[in-house]
Coordinates of C-alpha atoms in Angstrom, one line a residue:
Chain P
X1 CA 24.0 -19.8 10.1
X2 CA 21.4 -17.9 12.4
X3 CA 18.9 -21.0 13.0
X4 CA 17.1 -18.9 15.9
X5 CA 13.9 -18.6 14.1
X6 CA 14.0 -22.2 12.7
X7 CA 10.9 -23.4 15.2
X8 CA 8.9 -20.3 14.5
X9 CA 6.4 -18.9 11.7
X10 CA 8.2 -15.8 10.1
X11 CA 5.6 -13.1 9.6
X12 CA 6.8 -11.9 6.0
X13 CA 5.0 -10.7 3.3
X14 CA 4.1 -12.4 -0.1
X15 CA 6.9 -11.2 -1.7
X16 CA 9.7 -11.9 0.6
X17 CA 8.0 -15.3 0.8
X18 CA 8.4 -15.5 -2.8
X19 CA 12.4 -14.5 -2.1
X20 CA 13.7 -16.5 0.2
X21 CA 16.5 -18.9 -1.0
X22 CA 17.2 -22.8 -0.4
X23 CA 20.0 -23.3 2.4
X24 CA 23.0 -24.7 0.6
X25 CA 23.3 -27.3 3.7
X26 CA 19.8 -27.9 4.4
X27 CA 16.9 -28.7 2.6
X28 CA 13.8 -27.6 4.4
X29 CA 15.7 -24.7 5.8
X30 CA 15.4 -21.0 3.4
X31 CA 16.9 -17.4 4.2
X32 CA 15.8 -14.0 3.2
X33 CA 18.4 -11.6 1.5
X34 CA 21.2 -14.3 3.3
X35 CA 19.5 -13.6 6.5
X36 CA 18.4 -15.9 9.1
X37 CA 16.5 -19.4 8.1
X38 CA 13.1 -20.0 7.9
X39 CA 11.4 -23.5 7.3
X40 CA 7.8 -22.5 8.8
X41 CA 5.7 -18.6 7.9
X42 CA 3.2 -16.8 8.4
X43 CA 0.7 -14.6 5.6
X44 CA -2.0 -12.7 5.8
X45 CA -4.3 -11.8 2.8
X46 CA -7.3 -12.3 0.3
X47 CA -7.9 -15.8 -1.1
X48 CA -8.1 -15.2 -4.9
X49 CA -8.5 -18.5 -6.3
X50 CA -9.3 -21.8 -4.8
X51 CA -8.7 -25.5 -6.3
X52 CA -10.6 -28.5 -4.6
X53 CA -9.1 -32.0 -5.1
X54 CA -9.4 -34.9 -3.5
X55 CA -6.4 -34.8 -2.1
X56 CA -5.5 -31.6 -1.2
X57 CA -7.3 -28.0 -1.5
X58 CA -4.7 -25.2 -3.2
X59 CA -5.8 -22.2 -3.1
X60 CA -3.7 -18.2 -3.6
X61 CA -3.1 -15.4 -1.0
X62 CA -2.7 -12.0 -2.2
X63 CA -1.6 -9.4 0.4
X64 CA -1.1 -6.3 -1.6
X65 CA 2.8 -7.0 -2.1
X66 CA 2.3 -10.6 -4.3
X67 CA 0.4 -13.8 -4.5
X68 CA 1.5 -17.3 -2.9
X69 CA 0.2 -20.5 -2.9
X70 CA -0.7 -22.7 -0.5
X71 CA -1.6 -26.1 -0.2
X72 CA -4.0 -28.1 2.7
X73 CA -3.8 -31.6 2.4
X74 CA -6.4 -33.2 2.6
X75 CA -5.6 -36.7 2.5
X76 CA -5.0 -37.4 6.4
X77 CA -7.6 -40.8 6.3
X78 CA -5.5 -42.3 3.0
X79 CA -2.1 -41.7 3.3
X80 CA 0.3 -43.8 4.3
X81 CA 2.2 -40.6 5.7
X82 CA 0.0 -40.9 8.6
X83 CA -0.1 -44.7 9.1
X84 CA 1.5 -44.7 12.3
X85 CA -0.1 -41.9 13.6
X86 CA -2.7 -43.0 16.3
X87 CA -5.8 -43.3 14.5
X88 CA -7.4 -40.6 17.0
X89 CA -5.6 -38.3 16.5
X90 CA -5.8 -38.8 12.5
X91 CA -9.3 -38.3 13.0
X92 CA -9.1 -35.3 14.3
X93 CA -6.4 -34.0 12.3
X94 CA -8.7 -35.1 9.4
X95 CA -11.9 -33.0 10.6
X96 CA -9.7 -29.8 11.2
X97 CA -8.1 -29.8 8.1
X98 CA -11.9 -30.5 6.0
X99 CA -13.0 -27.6 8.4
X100 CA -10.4 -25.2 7.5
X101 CA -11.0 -26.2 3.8
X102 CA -14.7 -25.5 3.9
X103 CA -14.2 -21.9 5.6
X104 CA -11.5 -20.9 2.5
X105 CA -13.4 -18.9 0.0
X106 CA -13.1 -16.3 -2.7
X107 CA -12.4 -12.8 -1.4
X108 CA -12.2 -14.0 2.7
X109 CA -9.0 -12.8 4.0
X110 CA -7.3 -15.4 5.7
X111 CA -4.2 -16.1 7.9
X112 CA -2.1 -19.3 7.0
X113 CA 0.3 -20.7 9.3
X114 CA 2.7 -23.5 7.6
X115 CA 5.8 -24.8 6.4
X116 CA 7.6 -23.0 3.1
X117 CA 9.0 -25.1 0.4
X118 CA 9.9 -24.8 -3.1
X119 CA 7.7 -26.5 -5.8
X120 CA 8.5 -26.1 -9.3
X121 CA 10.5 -23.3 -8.7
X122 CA 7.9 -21.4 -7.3
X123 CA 7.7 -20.6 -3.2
X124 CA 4.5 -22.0 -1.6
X125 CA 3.2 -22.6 2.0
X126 CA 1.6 -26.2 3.4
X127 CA -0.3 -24.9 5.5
X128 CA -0.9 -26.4 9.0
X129 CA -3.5 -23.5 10.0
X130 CA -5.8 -21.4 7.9
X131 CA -8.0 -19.2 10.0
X132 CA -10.4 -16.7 8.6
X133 CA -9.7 -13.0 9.7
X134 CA -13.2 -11.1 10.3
X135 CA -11.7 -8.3 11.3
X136 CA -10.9 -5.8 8.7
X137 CA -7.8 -4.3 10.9
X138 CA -6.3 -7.6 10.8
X139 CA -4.4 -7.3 7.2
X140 CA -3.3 -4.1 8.6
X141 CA -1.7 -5.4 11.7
X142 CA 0.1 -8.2 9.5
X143 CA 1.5 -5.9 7.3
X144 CA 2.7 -4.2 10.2
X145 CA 4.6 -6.8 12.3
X146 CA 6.0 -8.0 9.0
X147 CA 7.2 -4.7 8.7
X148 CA 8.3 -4.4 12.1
X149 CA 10.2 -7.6 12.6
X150 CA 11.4 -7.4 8.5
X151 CA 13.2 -4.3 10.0
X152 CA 14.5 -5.9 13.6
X153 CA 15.0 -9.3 13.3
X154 CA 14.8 -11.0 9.9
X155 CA 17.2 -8.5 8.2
X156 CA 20.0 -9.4 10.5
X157 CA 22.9 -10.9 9.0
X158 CA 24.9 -13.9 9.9
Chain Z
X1 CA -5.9 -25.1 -11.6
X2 CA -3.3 -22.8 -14.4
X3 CA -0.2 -22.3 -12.8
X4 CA -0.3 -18.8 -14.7
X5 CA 1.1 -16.0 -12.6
X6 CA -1.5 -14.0 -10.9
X7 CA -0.5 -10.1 -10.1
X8 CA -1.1 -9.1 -6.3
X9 CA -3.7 -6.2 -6.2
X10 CA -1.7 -3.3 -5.2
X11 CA -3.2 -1.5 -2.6
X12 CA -4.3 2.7 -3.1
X13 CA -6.3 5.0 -2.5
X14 CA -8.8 6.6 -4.3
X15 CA -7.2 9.9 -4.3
X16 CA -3.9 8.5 -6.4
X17 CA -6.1 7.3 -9.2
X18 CA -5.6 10.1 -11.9
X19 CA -4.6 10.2 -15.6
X20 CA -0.6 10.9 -14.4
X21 CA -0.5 8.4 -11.8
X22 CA 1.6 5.5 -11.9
X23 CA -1.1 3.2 -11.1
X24 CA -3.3 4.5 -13.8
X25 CA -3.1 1.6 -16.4
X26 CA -4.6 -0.7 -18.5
X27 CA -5.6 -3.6 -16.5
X28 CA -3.3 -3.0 -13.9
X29 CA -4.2 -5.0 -10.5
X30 CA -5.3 -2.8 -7.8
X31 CA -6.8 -3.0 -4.1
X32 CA -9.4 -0.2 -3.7
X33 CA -11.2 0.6 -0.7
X34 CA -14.3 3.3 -0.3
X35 CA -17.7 3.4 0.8
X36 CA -20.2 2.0 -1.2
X37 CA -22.4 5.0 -2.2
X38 CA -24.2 3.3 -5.1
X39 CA -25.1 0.3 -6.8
X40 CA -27.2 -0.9 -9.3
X41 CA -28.8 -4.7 -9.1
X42 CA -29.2 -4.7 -12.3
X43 CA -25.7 -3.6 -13.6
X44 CA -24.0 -5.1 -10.6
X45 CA -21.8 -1.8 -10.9
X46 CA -21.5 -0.3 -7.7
X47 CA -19.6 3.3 -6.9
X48 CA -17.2 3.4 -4.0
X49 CA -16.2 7.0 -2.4
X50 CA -13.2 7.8 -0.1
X51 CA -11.4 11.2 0.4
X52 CA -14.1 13.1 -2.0
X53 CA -13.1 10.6 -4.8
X54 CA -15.3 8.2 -6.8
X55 CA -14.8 4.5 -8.6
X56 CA -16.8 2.4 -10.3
X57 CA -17.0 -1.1 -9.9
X58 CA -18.0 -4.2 -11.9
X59 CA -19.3 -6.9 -8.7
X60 CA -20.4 -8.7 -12.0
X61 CA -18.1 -12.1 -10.9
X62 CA -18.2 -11.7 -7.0
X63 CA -20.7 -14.2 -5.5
X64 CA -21.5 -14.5 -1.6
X65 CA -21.4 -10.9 -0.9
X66 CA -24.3 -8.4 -0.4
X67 CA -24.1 -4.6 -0.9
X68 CA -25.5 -2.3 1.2
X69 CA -24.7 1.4 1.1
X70 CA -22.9 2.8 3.2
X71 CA -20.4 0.4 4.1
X72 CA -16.8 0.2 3.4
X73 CA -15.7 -2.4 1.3
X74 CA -12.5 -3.7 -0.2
X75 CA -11.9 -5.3 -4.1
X76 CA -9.0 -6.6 -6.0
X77 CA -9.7 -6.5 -9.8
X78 CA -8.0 -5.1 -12.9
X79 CA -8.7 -1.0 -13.6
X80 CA -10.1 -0.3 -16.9
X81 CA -10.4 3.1 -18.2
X82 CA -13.3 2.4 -19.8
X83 CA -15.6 1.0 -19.1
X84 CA -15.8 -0.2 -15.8
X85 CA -13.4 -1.7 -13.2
X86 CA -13.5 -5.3 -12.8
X87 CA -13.7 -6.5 -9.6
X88 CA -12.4 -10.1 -8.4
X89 CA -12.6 -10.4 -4.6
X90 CA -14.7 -7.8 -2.9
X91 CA -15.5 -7.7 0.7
X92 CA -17.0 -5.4 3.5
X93 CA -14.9 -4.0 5.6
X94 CA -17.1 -2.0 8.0
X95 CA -14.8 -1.4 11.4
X96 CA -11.5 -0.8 8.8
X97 CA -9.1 2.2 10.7
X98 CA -9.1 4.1 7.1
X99 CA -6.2 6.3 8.5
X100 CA -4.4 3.6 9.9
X101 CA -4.7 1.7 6.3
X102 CA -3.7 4.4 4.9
X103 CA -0.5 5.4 7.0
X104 CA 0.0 1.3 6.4
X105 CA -0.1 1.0 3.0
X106 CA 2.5 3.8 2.8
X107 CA 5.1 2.6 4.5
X108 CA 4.3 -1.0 3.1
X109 CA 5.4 0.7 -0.3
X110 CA 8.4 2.4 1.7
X111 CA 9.6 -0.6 3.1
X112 CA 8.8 -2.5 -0.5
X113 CA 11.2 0.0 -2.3
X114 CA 14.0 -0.2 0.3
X115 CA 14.5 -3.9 0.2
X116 CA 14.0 -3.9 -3.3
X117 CA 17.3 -2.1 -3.7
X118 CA 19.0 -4.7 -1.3
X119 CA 21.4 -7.1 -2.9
X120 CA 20.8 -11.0 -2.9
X121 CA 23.5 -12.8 -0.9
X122 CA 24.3 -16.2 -2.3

């Protein structure tokens, strides 16, 4: 099993996000069309909906090929996840994610960063990074690297 | 939040909106992207123009944006033949490479159709 691009974000597109298939031997781990494994991606696209909760803020990405959902937890100061974490640093983990959170909105296009999972059957990213694009080339050049590496790298077989 | 599936906004042009075309349906989800060179405050309907073609749009449900004309924006909504397309997300996108998008968008839909034909390995 090709686990070179286990420590990286993938660059793929909604839909191959929404493809990618559970590793029979490991659980975070998911390939592409029996390709290499992913646990960690990377999307670009339009926020069309956004769901505040306490805990968490889920909100959908469409790039043009389909819609994923992603989650930002928002629950750094409460969970018990983080209880041995040094309280600095939970701070600050904190602050970034409500940051992120506030900058998400209807119709900004936005590049998420985060780990892929399965929930409910359904693909969807936890995101560690949500950045808002400003520039209106930026969808583009996703589109294109996905493209690009879809082609060169993440296609390859085991 | 519904966990009802949401349908990406497929991404055209102008120019490949017409009666024959296969994105010409019935609240299909599109991605359109013109210069604004109309709108009415009072309708919220705003036209967009690229490559000598026209579109209405329905901004009725988009909040934070402002329209001037002009500029190039960008919406995902659901066409309707009649009587106005419904816009869900809009957004300027003054600065967009319109040739570049469009060269893009065509080989997104290239590369789309080949690994669509590629077989799932267990």
């Amino acid at each position: 099993m090709d686990r070179s691009l286990q420590n990286t974000h993938a660059k793929l597109v909604a839909r191959d996000i929404q493809r990618l298939t559970q590793s029979p031997t490991e659980s975070n781990s998911f390939s592409l069309l029996g390709g290499a494994c992913v646990s960690r991606v990377e999307t670009v696209g339009t926020i069309i909906s956004r769901d505040l909760t306490p805990k968490f803020l889920k909100f959908g990405v469409d790039d043009g090929t389909g819609c994923v959902t992603c989650v930002l937890w928002l629950n750094q100061l409460t969970s018990s996840y983080f209880s041995r974490w040094h309280p600095d640093t939970i701070l600050l983990l904190a602050s970034a994610a409500r940051k992120q959170a506030a900058e998400i909105r209807i119709g900004s296009v936005a590049r998420v960063r985060g780990r892929v999972g399965s929930y409910r059957g359904v693909m969807q990213i936890t995101a560690t990074v949500v950045v808002v694009e400003r520039d209106p080339n930026a969808e583009i050049l996703h589109w294109l690297e996905c493209l690009r590496l879809g082609q060169s790298c993440y296609r390859i077989l085991s | 939040m519904a966990n009802t599936r949401i349908e990406p906004g497929v991404p055209i042009t102008l120019q490949e909106l017409y009666p024959s075309s296969q994105f010409y349906k019935e609240a299909v989800s599109l991605r359109v992207t013109g210069m604004l060179s109309g709108y009415s405050v009072e309708t919220a309907i705003g036209v967009i123009e690229d490559g000598g073609k026209s579109l209405k749009i329905n901004t009725q449900n988009l909040r934070d944006i402002s329209f001037r004309v002009g500029s190039i924006y960008q919406f995902i909504g659901e066409l309707h033949i009649e009587p106005n397309n419904e816009a869900r997300t809009g957004r300027n996108v003054d600065g967009i490479d319109m040739n570049l998008y469009r060269k893009t968008v065509e080989l997104l839909r290239q590369f789309l159709k080949e690994e669509g034909n590629s077989n799932m390995v267990e």
